[in-house]
Amino acid sequence: MNEKFTPLECDDDVILLEKDSFMVSRLKELIEEEIRNKLQQHIYEYTSLYPGVSMLEFLSKLSIGQKKINLKEIQHNYVTECQLLKVGGHCWQKGKLKIQICTSSVTPYHNQLYLEFCPEQPVEHDFILDEICKIVQSDK
């Protein structure tokens, strides 16, 4: 199965996740806020009562044997079932939502967020409407 995800560029489109619906712009805000909050949380060492490093610091450093590697960028990818209602659309379209987040340990409060949608069934293109549009455009 060849899944074709396309970017959700219209902030006024609506995403339905289970029973909750969000405009794309609001969903982006909520995801960014949630990621920021989670990355700021501190990890507690079981041997100490004091908080350790933040999640972002914890995830940005790897120790492989004697080698210490500092990661400048961490990417998170999530895919979940959803429905999409496009502005001007007539019905909900079932499919998958891909959420891609790129977190920088250099600039921790500047995450890059991308939302993409893949329809369960491809949208059938109405070629008759295209022909009508061409006729209308040529009459102008």
PDB file of C-alpha atoms in Angstrom:
ATOM      1  CA  MET A   1       0.000   0.000   0.000  1.00  0.00           C
ATOM      2  CA  ASN A   2       1.450   3.329  -1.085  1.00  0.00           C
ATOM      3  CA  GLU A   3       0.364   5.983   1.394  1.00  0.00           C
ATOM      4  CA  LYS A   4       0.516   9.522   0.046  1.00  0.00           C
ATOM      5  CA  PHE A   5       0.579  12.118   2.792  1.00  0.00           C
ATOM      6  CA  THR A   6      -0.060  15.738   1.828  1.00  0.00           C
ATOM      7  CA  PRO A   7       0.641  18.772   4.044  1.00  0.00           C
ATOM      8  CA  LEU A   8      -2.304  20.339   5.874  1.00  0.00           C
ATOM      9  CA  GLU A   9      -1.788  23.926   4.792  1.00  0.00           C
ATOM     10  CA  CYS A  10      -5.242  25.408   5.399  1.00  0.00           C
ATOM     11  CA  ASP A  11      -5.438  26.445   9.063  1.00  0.00           C
ATOM     12  CA  ASP A  12      -9.253  26.501   8.873  1.00  0.00           C
ATOM     13  CA  ASP A  13      -9.644  22.823   7.918  1.00  0.00           C
ATOM     14  CA  VAL A  14     -10.974  20.672  10.769  1.00  0.00           C
ATOM     15  CA  ILE A  15      -9.434  17.463  12.145  1.00  0.00           C
ATOM     16  CA  LEU A  16     -11.537  14.954  14.079  1.00  0.00           C
ATOM     17  CA  LEU A  17      -9.542  12.817  16.544  1.00  0.00           C
ATOM     18  CA  GLU A  18     -11.914  10.293  18.103  1.00  0.00           C
ATOM     19  CA  LYS A  19     -14.585  12.577  19.659  1.00  0.00           C
ATOM     20  CA  ASP A  20     -12.630  15.834  19.613  1.00  0.00           C
ATOM     21  CA  SER A  21     -12.453  18.200  16.669  1.00  0.00           C
ATOM     22  CA  PHE A  22      -9.895  20.963  16.124  1.00  0.00           C
ATOM     23  CA  MET A  23      -9.155  23.531  13.480  1.00  0.00           C
ATOM     24  CA  VAL A  24      -5.690  22.779  12.067  1.00  0.00           C
ATOM     25  CA  SER A  25      -4.336  26.042  13.519  1.00  0.00           C
ATOM     26  CA  ARG A  26      -5.591  25.166  17.013  1.00  0.00           C
ATOM     27  CA  LEU A  27      -4.317  21.599  16.785  1.00  0.00           C
ATOM     28  CA  LYS A  28      -0.843  22.932  15.955  1.00  0.00           C
ATOM     29  CA  GLU A  29      -0.949  25.231  19.001  1.00  0.00           C
ATOM     30  CA  LEU A  30      -2.007  22.399  21.312  1.00  0.00           C
ATOM     31  CA  ILE A  31       0.649  19.994  20.008  1.00  0.00           C
ATOM     32  CA  GLU A  32       3.405  22.590  20.370  1.00  0.00           C
ATOM     33  CA  GLU A  33       2.297  23.415  23.909  1.00  0.00           C
ATOM     34  CA  GLU A  34       2.146  19.739  24.905  1.00  0.00           C
ATOM     35  CA  ILE A  35       5.571  18.966  23.440  1.00  0.00           C
ATOM     36  CA  ARG A  36       7.103  22.034  25.110  1.00  0.00           C
ATOM     37  CA  ASN A  37       5.616  21.013  28.482  1.00  0.00           C
ATOM     38  CA  LYS A  38       6.819  17.423  28.190  1.00  0.00           C
ATOM     39  CA  LEU A  39      10.343  18.391  27.154  1.00  0.00           C
ATOM     40  CA  GLN A  40      10.637  20.764  30.123  1.00  0.00           C
ATOM     41  CA  GLN A  41       9.727  18.060  32.645  1.00  0.00           C
ATOM     42  CA  HIS A  42      12.600  16.805  34.754  1.00  0.00           C
ATOM     43  CA  ILE A  43      13.594  13.208  35.282  1.00  0.00           C
ATOM     44  CA  TYR A  44      14.046  12.202  38.915  1.00  0.00           C
ATOM     45  CA  GLU A  45      16.869   9.848  39.805  1.00  0.00           C
ATOM     46  CA  TYR A  46      15.661   6.992  41.976  1.00  0.00           C
ATOM     47  CA  THR A  47      18.664   7.483  44.263  1.00  0.00           C
ATOM     48  CA  SER A  48      17.977  11.170  44.832  1.00  0.00           C
ATOM     49  CA  LEU A  49      15.082  13.393  45.870  1.00  0.00           C
ATOM     50  CA  TYR A  50      16.278  16.141  43.550  1.00  0.00           C
ATOM     51  CA  PRO A  51      15.203  16.529  39.953  1.00  0.00           C
ATOM     52  CA  GLY A  52      17.692  15.508  37.364  1.00  0.00           C
ATOM     53  CA  VAL A  53      17.976  16.889  33.865  1.00  0.00           C
ATOM     54  CA  SER A  54      15.044  17.936  31.686  1.00  0.00           C
ATOM     55  CA  MET A  55      13.650  15.463  29.150  1.00  0.00           C
ATOM     56  CA  LEU A  56      15.189  17.510  26.345  1.00  0.00           C
ATOM     57  CA  GLU A  57      18.648  17.340  27.944  1.00  0.00           C
ATOM     58  CA  PHE A  58      18.176  13.637  28.647  1.00  0.00           C
ATOM     59  CA  LEU A  59      17.207  12.850  25.049  1.00  0.00           C
ATOM     60  CA  SER A  60      19.879  15.039  23.460  1.00  0.00           C
ATOM     61  CA  LYS A  61      22.876  13.168  24.925  1.00  0.00           C
ATOM     62  CA  LEU A  62      23.887   9.644  23.984  1.00  0.00           C
ATOM     63  CA  SER A  63      26.585   7.567  25.647  1.00  0.00           C
ATOM     64  CA  ILE A  64      27.914   4.711  23.553  1.00  0.00           C
ATOM     65  CA  GLY A  65      30.730   3.077  25.446  1.00  0.00           C
ATOM     66  CA  GLN A  66      33.227   5.834  26.183  1.00  0.00           C
ATOM     67  CA  LYS A  67      31.879   8.043  23.398  1.00  0.00           C
ATOM     68  CA  LYS A  68      29.519  10.894  24.295  1.00  0.00           C
ATOM     69  CA  ILE A  69      27.356  12.182  21.439  1.00  0.00           C
ATOM     70  CA  ASN A  70      25.381  15.437  21.661  1.00  0.00           C
ATOM     71  CA  LEU A  71      22.370  15.511  19.389  1.00  0.00           C
ATOM     72  CA  LYS A  72      21.422  18.921  18.030  1.00  0.00           C
ATOM     73  CA  GLU A  73      18.084  17.794  16.661  1.00  0.00           C
ATOM     74  CA  ILE A  74      15.523  15.206  17.693  1.00  0.00           C
ATOM     75  CA  GLN A  75      12.657  14.189  15.422  1.00  0.00           C
ATOM     76  CA  HIS A  76       9.372  12.784  16.653  1.00  0.00           C
ATOM     77  CA  ASN A  77       6.919  11.145  14.245  1.00  0.00           C
ATOM     78  CA  TYR A  78       3.403  10.062  15.093  1.00  0.00           C
ATOM     79  CA  VAL A  79       0.655   8.627  12.887  1.00  0.00           C
ATOM     80  CA  THR A  80      -2.936   8.281  14.060  1.00  0.00           C
ATOM     81  CA  GLU A  81      -6.362   7.640  12.598  1.00  0.00           C
ATOM     82  CA  CYS A  82      -8.473  10.739  12.040  1.00  0.00           C
ATOM     83  CA  GLN A  83     -11.049  12.411   9.842  1.00  0.00           C
ATOM     84  CA  LEU A  84     -10.595  15.628   7.876  1.00  0.00           C
ATOM     85  CA  LEU A  85     -13.214  18.213   6.913  1.00  0.00           C
ATOM     86  CA  LYS A  86     -11.800  20.659   4.390  1.00  0.00           C
ATOM     87  CA  VAL A  87     -13.080  24.202   4.079  1.00  0.00           C
ATOM     88  CA  GLY A  88     -15.808  24.036   1.441  1.00  0.00           C
ATOM     89  CA  GLY A  89     -15.897  20.248   1.697  1.00  0.00           C
ATOM     90  CA  HIS A  90     -19.173  18.385   1.928  1.00  0.00           C
ATOM     91  CA  CYS A  91     -18.275  15.507   4.240  1.00  0.00           C
ATOM     92  CA  TRP A  92     -15.649  14.086   6.587  1.00  0.00           C
ATOM     93  CA  GLN A  93     -12.843  12.147   4.938  1.00  0.00           C
ATOM     94  CA  LYS A  94     -11.340   9.216   6.860  1.00  0.00           C
ATOM     95  CA  GLY A  95      -7.598   8.780   6.847  1.00  0.00           C
ATOM     96  CA  LYS A  96      -4.388   9.127   8.819  1.00  0.00           C
ATOM     97  CA  LEU A  97      -2.791  12.169  10.396  1.00  0.00           C
ATOM     98  CA  LYS A  98       1.010  12.313  10.473  1.00  0.00           C
ATOM     99  CA  ILE A  99       2.513  14.628  13.070  1.00  0.00           C
ATOM    100  CA  GLN A 100       6.201  15.434  12.627  1.00  0.00           C
ATOM    101  CA  ILE A 101       8.026  17.469  15.247  1.00  0.00           C
ATOM    102  CA  CYS A 102      11.637  18.536  15.042  1.00  0.00           C
ATOM    103  CA  THR A 103      13.086  19.661  18.372  1.00  0.00           C
ATOM    104  CA  SER A 104      16.387  21.480  18.592  1.00  0.00           C
ATOM    105  CA  SER A 105      18.496  21.183  21.738  1.00  0.00           C
ATOM    106  CA  VAL A 106      20.262  24.380  20.632  1.00  0.00           C
ATOM    107  CA  THR A 107      17.015  26.413  20.545  1.00  0.00           C
ATOM    108  CA  PRO A 108      14.738  24.351  22.830  1.00  0.00           C
ATOM    109  CA  TYR A 109      11.640  26.545  22.537  1.00  0.00           C
ATOM    110  CA  HIS A 110      11.639  26.597  18.763  1.00  0.00           C
ATOM    111  CA  ASN A 111      10.057  23.373  17.528  1.00  0.00           C
ATOM    112  CA  GLN A 112       9.189  22.773  13.890  1.00  0.00           C
ATOM    113  CA  LEU A 113       5.808  21.134  13.443  1.00  0.00           C
ATOM    114  CA  TYR A 114       4.374  19.553  10.300  1.00  0.00           C
ATOM    115  CA  LEU A 115       0.916  18.038   9.905  1.00  0.00           C
ATOM    116  CA  GLU A 116       0.098  15.806   6.943  1.00  0.00           C
ATOM    117  CA  PHE A 117      -2.991  13.852   5.930  1.00  0.00           C
ATOM    118  CA  CYS A 118      -3.358  10.627   3.973  1.00  0.00           C
ATOM    119  CA  PRO A 119      -6.903   9.743   2.884  1.00  0.00           C
ATOM    120  CA  GLU A 120      -8.170   6.218   3.436  1.00  0.00           C
ATOM    121  CA  GLN A 121      -9.582   6.275  -0.094  1.00  0.00           C
ATOM    122  CA  PRO A 122      -8.215   8.599  -2.755  1.00  0.00           C
ATOM    123  CA  VAL A 123     -10.454  11.513  -3.630  1.00  0.00           C
ATOM    124  CA  GLU A 124     -12.116  10.953  -6.976  1.00  0.00           C
ATOM    125  CA  HIS A 125     -11.495  13.911  -9.194  1.00  0.00           C
ATOM    126  CA  ASP A 126     -14.501  15.193 -11.086  1.00  0.00           C
ATOM    127  CA  PHE A 127     -13.250  15.904 -14.601  1.00  0.00           C
ATOM    128  CA  ILE A 128     -16.627  17.340 -15.667  1.00  0.00           C
ATOM    129  CA  LEU A 129     -16.191  20.161 -13.136  1.00  0.00           C
ATOM    130  CA  ASP A 130     -12.720  20.831 -14.575  1.00  0.00           C
ATOM    131  CA  GLU A 131     -14.212  21.166 -18.047  1.00  0.00           C
ATOM    132  CA  ILE A 132     -16.899  23.564 -16.789  1.00  0.00           C
ATOM    133  CA  CYS A 133     -14.226  25.677 -15.048  1.00  0.00           C
ATOM    134  CA  LYS A 134     -12.191  25.825 -18.278  1.00  0.00           C
ATOM    135  CA  ILE A 135     -15.248  26.981 -20.233  1.00  0.00           C
ATOM    136  CA  VAL A 136     -16.076  29.641 -17.632  1.00  0.00           C
ATOM    137  CA  GLN A 137     -12.446  30.849 -17.605  1.00  0.00           C
ATOM    138  CA  SER A 138     -12.305  31.036 -21.410  1.00  0.00           C
ATOM    139  CA  ASP A 139     -15.500  33.151 -21.506  1.00  0.00           C
ATOM    140  CA  LYS A 140     -13.904  35.859 -19.348  1.00  0.00           C
TER     141      LYS A 140
END
